mmCIF file of C-alpha atoms and ligand atoms in Angstrom:
data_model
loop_
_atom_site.group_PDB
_atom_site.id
_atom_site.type_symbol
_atom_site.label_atom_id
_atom_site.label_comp_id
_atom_site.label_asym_id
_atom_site.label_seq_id
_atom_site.Cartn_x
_atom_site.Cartn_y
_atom_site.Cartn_z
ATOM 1 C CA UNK L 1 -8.648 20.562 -24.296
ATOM 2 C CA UNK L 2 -11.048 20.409 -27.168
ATOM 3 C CA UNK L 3 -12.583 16.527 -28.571
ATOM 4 C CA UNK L 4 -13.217 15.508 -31.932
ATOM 5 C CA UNK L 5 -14.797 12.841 -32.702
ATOM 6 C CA UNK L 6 -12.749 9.763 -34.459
ATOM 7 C CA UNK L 7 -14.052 8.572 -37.696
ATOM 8 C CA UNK L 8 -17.267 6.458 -37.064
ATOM 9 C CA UNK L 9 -16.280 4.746 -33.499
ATOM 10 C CA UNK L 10 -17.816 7.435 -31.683
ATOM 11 C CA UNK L 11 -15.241 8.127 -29.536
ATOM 12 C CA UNK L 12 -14.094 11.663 -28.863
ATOM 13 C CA UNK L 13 -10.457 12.093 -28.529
ATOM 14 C CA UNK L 14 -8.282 15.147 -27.414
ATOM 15 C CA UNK L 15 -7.274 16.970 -30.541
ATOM 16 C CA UNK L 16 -4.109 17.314 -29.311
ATOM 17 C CA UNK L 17 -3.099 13.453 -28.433
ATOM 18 C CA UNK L 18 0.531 11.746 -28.012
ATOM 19 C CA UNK L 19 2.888 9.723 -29.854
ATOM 20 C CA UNK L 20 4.953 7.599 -27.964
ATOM 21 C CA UNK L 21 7.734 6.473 -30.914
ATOM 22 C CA UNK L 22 10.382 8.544 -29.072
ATOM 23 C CA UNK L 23 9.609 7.224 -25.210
ATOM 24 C CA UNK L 24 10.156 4.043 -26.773
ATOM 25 C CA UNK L 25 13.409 4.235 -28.832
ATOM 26 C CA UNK L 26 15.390 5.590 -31.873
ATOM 27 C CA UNK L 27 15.569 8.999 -30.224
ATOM 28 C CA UNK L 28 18.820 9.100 -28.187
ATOM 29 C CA UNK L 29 18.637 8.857 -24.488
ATOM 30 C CA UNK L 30 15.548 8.278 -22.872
ATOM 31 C CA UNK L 31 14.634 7.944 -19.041
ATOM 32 C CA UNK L 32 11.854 5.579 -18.337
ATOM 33 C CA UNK L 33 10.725 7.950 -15.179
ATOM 34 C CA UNK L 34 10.703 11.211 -17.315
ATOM 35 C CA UNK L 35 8.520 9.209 -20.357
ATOM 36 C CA UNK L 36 6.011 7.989 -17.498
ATOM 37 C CA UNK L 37 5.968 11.744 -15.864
ATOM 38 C CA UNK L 38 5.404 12.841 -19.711
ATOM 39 C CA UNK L 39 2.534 10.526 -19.861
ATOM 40 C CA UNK L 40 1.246 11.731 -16.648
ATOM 41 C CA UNK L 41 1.269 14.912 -17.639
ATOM 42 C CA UNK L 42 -0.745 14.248 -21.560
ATOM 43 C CA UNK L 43 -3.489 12.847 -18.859
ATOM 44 C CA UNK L 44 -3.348 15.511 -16.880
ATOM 45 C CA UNK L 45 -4.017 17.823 -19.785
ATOM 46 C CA UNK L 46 -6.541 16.319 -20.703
ATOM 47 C CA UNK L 47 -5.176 13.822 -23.381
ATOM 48 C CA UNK L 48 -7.447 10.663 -24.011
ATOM 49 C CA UNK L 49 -5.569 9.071 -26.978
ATOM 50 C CA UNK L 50 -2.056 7.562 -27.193
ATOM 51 C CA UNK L 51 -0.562 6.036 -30.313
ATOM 52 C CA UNK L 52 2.257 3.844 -29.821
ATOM 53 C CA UNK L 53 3.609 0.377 -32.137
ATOM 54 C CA UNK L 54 4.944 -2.534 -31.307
ATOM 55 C CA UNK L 55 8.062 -1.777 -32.903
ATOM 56 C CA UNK L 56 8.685 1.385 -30.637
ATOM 57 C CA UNK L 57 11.688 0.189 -28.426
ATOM 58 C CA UNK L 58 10.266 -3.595 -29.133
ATOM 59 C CA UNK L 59 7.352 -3.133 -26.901
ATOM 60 C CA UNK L 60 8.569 -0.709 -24.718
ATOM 61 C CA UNK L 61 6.289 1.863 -25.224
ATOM 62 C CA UNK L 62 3.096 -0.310 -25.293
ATOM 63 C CA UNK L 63 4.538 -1.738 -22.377
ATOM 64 C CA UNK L 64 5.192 2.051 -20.274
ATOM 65 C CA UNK L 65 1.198 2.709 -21.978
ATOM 66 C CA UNK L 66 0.359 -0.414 -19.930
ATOM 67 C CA UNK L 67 1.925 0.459 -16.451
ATOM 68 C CA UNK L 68 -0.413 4.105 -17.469
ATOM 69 C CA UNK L 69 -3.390 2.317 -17.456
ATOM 70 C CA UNK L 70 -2.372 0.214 -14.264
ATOM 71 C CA UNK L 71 -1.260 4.014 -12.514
ATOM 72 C CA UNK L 72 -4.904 5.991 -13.378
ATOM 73 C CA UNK L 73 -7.940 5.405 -13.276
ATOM 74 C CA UNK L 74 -9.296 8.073 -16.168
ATOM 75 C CA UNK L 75 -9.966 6.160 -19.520
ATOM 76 C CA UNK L 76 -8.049 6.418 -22.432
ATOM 77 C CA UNK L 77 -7.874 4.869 -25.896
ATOM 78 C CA UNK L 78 -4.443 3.587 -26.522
ATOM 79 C CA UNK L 79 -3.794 3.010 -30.631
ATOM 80 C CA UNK L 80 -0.916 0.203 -31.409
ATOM 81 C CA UNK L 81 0.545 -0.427 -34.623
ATOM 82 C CA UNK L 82 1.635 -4.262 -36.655
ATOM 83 C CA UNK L 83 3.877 -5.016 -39.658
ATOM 84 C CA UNK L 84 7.077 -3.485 -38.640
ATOM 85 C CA UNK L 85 8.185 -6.793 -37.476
ATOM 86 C CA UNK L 86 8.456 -8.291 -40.824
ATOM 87 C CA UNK L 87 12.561 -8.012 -41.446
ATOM 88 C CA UNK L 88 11.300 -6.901 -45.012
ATOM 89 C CA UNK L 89 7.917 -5.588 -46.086
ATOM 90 C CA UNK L 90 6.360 -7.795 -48.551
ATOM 91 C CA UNK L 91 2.556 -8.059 -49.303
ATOM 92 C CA UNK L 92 2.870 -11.965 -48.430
ATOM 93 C CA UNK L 93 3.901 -10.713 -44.980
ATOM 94 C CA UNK L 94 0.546 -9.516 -43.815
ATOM 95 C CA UNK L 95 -0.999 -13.060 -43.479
ATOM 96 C CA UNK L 96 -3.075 -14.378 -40.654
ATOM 97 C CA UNK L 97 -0.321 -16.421 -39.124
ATOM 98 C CA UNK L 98 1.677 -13.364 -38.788
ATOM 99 C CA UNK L 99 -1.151 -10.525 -37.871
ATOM 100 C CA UNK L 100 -2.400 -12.813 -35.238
ATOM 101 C CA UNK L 101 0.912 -13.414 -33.349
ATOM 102 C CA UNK L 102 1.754 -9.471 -33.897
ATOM 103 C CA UNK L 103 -1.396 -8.761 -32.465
ATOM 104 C CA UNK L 104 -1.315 -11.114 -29.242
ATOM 105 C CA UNK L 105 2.029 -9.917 -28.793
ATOM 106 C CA UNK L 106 0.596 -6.570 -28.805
ATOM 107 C CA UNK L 107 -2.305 -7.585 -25.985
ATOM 108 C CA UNK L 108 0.316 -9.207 -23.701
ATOM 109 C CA UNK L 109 2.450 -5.557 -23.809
ATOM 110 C CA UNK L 110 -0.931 -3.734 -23.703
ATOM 111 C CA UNK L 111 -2.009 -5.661 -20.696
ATOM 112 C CA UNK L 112 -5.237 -6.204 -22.266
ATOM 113 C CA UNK L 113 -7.891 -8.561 -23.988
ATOM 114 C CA UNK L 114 -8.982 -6.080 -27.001
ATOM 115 C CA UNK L 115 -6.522 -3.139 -28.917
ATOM 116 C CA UNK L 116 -8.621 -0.279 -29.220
ATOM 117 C CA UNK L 117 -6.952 0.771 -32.652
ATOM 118 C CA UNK L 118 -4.811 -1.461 -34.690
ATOM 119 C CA UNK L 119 -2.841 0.401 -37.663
ATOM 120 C CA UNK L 120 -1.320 -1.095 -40.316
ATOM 121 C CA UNK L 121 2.368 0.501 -40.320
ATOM 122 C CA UNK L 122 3.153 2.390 -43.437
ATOM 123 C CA UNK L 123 3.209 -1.305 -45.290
ATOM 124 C CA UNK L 124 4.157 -2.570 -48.812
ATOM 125 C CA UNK L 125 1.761 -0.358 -50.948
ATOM 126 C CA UNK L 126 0.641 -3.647 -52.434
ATOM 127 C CA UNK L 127 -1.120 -4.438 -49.135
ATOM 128 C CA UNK L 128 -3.996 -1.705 -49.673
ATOM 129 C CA UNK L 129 -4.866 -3.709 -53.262
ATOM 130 C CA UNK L 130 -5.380 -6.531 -51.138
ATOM 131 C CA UNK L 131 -9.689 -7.376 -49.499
ATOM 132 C CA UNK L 132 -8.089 -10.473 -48.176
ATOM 133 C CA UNK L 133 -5.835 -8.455 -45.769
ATOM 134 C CA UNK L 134 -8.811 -6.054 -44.414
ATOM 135 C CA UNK L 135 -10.585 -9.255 -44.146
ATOM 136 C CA UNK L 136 -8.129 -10.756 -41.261
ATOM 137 C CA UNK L 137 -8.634 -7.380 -39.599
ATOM 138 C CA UNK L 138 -12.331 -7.817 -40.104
ATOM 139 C CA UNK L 139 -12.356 -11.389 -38.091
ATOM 140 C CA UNK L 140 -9.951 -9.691 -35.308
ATOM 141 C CA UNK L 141 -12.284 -7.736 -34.649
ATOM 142 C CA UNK L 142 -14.915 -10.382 -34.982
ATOM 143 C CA UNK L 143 -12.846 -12.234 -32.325
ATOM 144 C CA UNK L 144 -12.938 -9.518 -29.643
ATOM 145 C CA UNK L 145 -8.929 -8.614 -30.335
ATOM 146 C CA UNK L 146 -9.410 -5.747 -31.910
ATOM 147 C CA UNK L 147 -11.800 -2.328 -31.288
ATOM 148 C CA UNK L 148 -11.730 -0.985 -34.762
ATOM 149 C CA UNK L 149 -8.564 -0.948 -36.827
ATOM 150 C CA UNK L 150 -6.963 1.571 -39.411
ATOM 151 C CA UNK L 151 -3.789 2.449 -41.326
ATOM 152 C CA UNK L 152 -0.900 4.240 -40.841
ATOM 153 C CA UNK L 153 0.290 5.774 -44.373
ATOM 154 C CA UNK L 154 3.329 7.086 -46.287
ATOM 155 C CA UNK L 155 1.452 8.501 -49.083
ATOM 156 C CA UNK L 156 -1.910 10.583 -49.942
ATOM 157 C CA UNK L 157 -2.240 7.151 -52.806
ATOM 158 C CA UNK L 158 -2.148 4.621 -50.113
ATOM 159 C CA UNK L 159 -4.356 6.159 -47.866
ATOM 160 C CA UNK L 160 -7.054 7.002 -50.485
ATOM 161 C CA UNK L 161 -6.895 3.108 -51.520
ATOM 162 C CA UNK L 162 -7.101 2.384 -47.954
ATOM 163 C CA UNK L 163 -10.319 4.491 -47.175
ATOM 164 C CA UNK L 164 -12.006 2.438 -49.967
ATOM 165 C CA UNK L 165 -12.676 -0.722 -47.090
ATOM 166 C CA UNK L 166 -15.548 0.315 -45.206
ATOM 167 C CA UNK L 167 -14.151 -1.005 -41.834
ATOM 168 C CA UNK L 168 -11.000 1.718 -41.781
ATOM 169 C CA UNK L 169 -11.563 3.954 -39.555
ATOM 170 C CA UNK L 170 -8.282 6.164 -39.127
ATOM 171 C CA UNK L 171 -5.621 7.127 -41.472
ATOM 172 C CA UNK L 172 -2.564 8.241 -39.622
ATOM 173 C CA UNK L 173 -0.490 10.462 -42.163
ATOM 174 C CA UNK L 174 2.317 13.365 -41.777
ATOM 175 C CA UNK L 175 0.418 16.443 -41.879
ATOM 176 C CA UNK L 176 2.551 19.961 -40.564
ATOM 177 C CA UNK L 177 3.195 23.190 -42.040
ATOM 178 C CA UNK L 178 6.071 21.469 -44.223
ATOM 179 C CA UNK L 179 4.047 18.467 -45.231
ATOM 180 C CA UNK L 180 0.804 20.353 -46.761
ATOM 181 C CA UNK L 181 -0.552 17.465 -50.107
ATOM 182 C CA UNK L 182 -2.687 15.764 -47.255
ATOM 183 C CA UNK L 183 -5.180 18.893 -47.350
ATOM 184 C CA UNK L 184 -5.449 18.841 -51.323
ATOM 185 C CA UNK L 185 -7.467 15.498 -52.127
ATOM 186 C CA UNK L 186 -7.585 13.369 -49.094
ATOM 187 C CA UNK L 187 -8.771 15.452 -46.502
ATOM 188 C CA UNK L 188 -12.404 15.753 -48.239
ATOM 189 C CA UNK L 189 -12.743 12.093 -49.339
ATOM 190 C CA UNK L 190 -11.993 11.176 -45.515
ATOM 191 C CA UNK L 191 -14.583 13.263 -44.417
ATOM 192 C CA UNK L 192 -17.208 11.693 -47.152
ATOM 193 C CA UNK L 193 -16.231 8.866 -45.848
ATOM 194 C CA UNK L 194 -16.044 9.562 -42.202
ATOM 195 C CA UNK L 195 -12.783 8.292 -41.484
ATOM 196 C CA UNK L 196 -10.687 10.116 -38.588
ATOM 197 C CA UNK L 197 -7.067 11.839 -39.710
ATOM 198 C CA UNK L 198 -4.374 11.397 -36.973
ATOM 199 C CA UNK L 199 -1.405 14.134 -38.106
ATOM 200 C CA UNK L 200 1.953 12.698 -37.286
ATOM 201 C CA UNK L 201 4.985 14.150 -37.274
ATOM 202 C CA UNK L 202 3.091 17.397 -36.540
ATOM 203 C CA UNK L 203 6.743 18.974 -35.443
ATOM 204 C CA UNK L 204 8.500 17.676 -38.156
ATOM 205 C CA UNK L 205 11.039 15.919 -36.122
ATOM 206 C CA UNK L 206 11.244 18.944 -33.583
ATOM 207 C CA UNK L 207 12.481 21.127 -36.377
ATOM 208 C CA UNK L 208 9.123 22.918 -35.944
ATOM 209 C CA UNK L 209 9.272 23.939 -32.377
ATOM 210 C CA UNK L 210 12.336 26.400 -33.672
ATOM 211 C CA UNK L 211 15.179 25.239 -30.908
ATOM 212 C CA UNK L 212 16.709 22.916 -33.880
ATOM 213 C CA UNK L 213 19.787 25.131 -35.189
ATOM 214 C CA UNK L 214 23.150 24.208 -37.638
ATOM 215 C CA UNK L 215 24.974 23.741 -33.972
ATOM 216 C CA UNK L 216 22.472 20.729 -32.874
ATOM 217 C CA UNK L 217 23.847 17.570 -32.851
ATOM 218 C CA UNK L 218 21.630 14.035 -32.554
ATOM 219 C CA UNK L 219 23.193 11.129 -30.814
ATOM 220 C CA UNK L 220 23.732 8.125 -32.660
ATOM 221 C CA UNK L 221 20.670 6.150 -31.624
ATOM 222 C CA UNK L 222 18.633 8.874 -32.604
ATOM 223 C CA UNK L 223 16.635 9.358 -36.218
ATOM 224 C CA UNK L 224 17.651 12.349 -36.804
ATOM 225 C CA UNK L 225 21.075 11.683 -37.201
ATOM 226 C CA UNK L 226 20.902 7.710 -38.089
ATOM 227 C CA UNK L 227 18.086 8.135 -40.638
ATOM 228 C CA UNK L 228 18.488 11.752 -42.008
ATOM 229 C CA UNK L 229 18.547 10.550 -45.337
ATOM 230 C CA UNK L 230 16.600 7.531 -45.347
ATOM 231 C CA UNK L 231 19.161 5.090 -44.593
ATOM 232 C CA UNK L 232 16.793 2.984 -42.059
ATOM 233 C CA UNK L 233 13.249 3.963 -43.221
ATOM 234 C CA UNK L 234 11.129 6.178 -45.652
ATOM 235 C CA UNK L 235 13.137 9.655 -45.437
ATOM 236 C CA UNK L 236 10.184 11.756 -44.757
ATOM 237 C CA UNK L 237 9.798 10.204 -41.322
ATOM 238 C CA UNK L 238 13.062 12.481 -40.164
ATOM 239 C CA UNK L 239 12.116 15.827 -40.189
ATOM 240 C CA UNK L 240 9.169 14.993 -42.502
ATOM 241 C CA UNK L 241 11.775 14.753 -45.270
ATOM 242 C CA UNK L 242 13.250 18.778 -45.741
ATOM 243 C CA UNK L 243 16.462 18.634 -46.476
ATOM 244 C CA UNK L 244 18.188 20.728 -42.768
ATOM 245 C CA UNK L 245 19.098 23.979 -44.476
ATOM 246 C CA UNK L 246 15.940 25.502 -46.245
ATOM 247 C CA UNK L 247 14.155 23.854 -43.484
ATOM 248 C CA UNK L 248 16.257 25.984 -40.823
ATOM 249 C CA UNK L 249 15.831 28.901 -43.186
ATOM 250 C CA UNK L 250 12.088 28.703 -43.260
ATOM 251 C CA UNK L 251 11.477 27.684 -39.705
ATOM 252 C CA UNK L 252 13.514 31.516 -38.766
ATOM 253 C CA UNK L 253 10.848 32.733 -41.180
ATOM 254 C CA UNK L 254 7.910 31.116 -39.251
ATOM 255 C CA UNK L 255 9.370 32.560 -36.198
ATOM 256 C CA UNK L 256 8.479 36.271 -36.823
ATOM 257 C CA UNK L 257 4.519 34.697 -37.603
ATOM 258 C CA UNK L 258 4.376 33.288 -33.988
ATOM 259 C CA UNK L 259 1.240 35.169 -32.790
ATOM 260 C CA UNK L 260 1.643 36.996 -28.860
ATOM 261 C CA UNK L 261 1.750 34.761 -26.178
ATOM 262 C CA UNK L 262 2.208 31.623 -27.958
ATOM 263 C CA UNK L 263 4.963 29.522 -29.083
ATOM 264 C CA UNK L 264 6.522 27.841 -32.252
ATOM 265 C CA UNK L 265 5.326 24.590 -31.588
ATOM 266 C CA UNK L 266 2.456 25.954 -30.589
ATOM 267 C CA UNK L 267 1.517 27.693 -33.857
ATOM 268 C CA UNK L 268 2.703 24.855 -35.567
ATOM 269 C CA UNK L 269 0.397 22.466 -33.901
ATOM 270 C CA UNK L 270 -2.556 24.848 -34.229
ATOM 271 C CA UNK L 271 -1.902 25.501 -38.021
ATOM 272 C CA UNK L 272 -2.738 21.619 -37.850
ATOM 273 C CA UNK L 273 -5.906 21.869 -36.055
ATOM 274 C CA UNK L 274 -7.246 24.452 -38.339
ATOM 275 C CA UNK L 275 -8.322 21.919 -40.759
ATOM 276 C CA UNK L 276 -11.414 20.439 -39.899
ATOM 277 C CA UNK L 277 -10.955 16.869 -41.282
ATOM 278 C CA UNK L 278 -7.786 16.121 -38.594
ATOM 279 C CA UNK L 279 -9.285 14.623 -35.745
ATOM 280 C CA UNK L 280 -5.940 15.329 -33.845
ATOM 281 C CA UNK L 281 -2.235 16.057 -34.271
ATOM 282 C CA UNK L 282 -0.344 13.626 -32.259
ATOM 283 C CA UNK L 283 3.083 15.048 -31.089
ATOM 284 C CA UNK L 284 5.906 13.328 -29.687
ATOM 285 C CA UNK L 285 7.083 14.370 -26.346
ATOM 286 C CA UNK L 286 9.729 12.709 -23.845
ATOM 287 C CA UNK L 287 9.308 15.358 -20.834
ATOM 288 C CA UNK L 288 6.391 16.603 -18.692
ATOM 289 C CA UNK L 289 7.281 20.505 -19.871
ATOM 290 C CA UNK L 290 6.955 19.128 -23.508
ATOM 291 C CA UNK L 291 3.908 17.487 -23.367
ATOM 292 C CA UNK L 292 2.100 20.649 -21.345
ATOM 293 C CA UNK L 293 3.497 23.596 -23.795
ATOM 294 C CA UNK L 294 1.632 20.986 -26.760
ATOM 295 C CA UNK L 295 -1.441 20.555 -25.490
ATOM 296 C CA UNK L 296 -1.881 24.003 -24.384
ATOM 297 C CA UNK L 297 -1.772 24.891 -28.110
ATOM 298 C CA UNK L 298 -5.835 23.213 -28.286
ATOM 299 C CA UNK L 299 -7.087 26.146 -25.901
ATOM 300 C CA UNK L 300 -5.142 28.872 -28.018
ATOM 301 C CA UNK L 301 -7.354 31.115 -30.750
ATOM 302 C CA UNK L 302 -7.423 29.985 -33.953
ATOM 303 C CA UNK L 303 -4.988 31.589 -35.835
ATOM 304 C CA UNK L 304 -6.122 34.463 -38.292
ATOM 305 C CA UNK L 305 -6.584 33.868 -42.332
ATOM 306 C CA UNK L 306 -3.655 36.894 -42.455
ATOM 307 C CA UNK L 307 -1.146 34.293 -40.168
ATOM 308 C CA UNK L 308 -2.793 31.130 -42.402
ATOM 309 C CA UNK L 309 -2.098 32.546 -45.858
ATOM 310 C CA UNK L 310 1.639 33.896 -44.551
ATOM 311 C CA UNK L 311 2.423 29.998 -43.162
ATOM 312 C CA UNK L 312 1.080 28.943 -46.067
ATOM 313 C CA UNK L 313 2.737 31.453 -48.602
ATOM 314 C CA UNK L 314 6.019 30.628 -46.935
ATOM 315 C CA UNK L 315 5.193 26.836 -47.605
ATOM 316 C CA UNK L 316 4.197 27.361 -51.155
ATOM 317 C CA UNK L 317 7.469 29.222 -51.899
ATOM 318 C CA UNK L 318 10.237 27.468 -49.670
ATOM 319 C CA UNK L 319 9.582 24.007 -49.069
ATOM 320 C CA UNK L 320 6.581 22.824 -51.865
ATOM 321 C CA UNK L 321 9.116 22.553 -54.819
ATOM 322 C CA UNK L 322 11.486 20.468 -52.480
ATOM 323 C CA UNK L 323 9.119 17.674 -51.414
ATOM 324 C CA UNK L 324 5.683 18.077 -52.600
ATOM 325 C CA UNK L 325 5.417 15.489 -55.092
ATOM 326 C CA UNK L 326 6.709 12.870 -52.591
ATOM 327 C CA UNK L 327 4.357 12.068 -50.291
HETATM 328 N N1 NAP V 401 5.124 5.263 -39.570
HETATM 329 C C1 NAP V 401 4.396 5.705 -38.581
HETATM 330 O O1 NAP V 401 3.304 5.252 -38.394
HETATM 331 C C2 NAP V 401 4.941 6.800 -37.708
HETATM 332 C C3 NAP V 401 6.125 7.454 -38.045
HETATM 333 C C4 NAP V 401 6.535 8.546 -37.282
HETATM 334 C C5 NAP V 401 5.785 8.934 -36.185
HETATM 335 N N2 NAP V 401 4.644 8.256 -35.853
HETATM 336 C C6 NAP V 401 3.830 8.665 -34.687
HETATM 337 O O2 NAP V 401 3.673 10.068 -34.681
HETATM 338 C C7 NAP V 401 4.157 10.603 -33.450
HETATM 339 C C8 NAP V 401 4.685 12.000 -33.648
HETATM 340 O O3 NAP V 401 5.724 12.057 -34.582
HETATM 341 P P1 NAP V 401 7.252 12.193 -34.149
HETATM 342 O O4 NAP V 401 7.378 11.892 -32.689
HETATM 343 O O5 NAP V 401 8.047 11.389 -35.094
HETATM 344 O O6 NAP V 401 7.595 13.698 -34.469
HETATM 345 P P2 NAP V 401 7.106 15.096 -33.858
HETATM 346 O O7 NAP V 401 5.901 14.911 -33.048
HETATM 347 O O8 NAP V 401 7.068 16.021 -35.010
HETATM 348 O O9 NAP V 401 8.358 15.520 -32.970
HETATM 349 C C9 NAP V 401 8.512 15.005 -31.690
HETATM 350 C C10 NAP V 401 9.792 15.493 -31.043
HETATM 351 O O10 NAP V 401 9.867 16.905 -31.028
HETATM 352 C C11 NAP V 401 10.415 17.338 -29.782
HETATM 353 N N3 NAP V 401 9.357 18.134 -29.117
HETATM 354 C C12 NAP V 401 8.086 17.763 -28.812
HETATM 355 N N4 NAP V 401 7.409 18.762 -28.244
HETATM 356 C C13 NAP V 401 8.245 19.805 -28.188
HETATM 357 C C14 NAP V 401 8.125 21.126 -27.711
HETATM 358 N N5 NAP V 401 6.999 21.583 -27.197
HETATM 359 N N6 NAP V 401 9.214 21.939 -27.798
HETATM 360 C C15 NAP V 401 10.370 21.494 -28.320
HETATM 361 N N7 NAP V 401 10.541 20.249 -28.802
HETATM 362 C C16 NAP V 401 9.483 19.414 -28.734
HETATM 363 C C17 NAP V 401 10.796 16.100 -29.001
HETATM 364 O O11 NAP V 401 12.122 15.677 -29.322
HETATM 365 P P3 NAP V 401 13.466 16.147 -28.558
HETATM 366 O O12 NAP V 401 13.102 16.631 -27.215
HETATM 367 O O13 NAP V 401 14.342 14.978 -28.561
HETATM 368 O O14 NAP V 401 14.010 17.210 -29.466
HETATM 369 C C18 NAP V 401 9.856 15.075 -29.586
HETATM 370 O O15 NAP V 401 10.300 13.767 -29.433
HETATM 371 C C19 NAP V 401 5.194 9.563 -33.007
HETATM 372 O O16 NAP V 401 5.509 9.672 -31.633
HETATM 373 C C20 NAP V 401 4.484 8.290 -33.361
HETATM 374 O O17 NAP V 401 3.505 7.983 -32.401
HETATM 375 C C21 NAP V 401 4.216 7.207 -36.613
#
């Protein structure tokens, strides 16, 4: 496992971390003992960095991160997420009152006295106009709650308004082969600025490991069926917003670029650490055989400019004119 270091804490995390949104809900069936096994097995692997919300399962997750930390002895950063508890997002939402009791709800399911990361989570765009709301986060941290906080972003926009508060250390955005406007503007201004990139959805969904076909089927607690048109949240969350078809079509075209020895996810994760500005990509996982075929992908080779400008060929071509302006 290869460490990068994350924006200006000077902490060096695993480039390939984990994101524990499906070991807490909205992702069908999960098994509490297979989630901790899957956590076991990021540690083993050398994985230092964990981002979880307090939304995810209602604490759940921060709460199996917790029993983690209570199992091993190795130390890890664990980064939590507030805002989704608002039953709407409005700018008048993110107010002391209600950041302070989302983040002591956060340290009681942590099991701890200070977050290492606080994100805001993807809120009202409105929030990143607003000093007075990076000012709360700047007395959190003042009062020993909070580590160092960042922000967790639907759009390129947000996140280059966000960077502009000197205190933000992370920017947590989709980044994968079919989510590509990150690398255009953003990517350089964070490193100007020295602020760490975490690339979510790095799988889109799953779709990007290739065993996704037209036969799958989701259950009914699960995003990808519930949300697969933004019904319940922004639409790119579920498979990072490509409509099922051309993104089937382009992941069998991805397959015959998979490079000896490796696999899909695996390419797909290290087309992600190519770009020097991502500190790490941080990939879902709810099994122990997941979470080791990911973070074997940080001790692969780089893959070569002739694989790069194919993935990226096949991006400009198949999936750009479909969702490139979104995000
Ligand atoms: N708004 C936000 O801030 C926000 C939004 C989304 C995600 N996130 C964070 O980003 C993390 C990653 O994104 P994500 O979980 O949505 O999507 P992802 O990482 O692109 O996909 C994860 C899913 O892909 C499947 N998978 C993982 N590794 C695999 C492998 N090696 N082979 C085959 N399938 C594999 C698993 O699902 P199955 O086994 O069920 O197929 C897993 O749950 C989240 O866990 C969360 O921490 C944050």
């Amino acid at each position: 496992m290869n460490y990068r270091t994350l924006g200006r804490t000077g902490w060096k995390i695993s480039e390939i971390s984990f994101g524990a949104w499906a070991i807490g809900g909205a992702w069908g069936n999960v098994d509490d003992r297979e989630s901790l096994a899957a956590l076991h097995a990021a540690l083993d692997g050398g994985v230092n960095f964990f981002d979880t919300a307090d939304v995810y399962g209602d604490g759940h997750s921060e709460r199996l991160l917790a029993k983690l930390k209570q199992q091993r002895k190795e130390k890890f950063y664990i980064a939590t997420k507030a805002g989704r508890r608002l039953p709407v997002q409005t700018v008048t939402g993110y107010n002391r009152k209600n950041l302070t009791a989302w983040v002591n709800r956060s340290l009681k399911n942590l099991n701890t006295d200070t977050i290492d990361l606080l994100q805001l989570h993807c809120p009202h765009p409105e929030v990143f106009y607003r000093p007075e709301v990076f000012g709360i986060l700047d007395d959190l941290v003042k009062a020993g709650k909070l580590r160092h906080y960042g922000v967790s972003v639907e759009k390129v926009e947000e996140a280059l308004k966000a960077i502009e508060y000197p205190n933000v250390q992370s920017v947590q955005i989709i980044f994968n082969i079919f989510r590509q406007r990150p690398a255009e503007l953003l990517f350089a201004e964070a490193q100007r600025r020295k602020v760490g990139i975490l690339a979510r959805v790095p799988l889109a969904s799953g779709l990007l490991s290739g065993k996704i076909s037209r036969a799958s089927r989701f259950a009914k607690d699960d995003h990808r069926n519930f949300n697969r048109h933004g019904q319940a949240f922004d639409r790119g969350e579920t498979f990072s917003g490509v409509d099922f078809e051309p993104g089937l079509r382009a992941v069998g075209q991805l397959k015959k670029l998979v490079p000896p020895g490796a696999s899909l996810a695996q390419m797909a994760l290290r087309w992600i650490l190519e770009s020097p500005a991502v500190t790490c990509a941080i990939p879902g996982a709810k099994r122990p055989a997941q979470v080791a075929e990911n973070v074997a992908a940080s001790d692969l080779k780089p893959l070569s400019t002739a694989t790069m400008k194919q993935i990226n060929g096949l991006y400009a071509r198949q999936i750009k004119p479909l969702v490139h302006q979104y995000w």
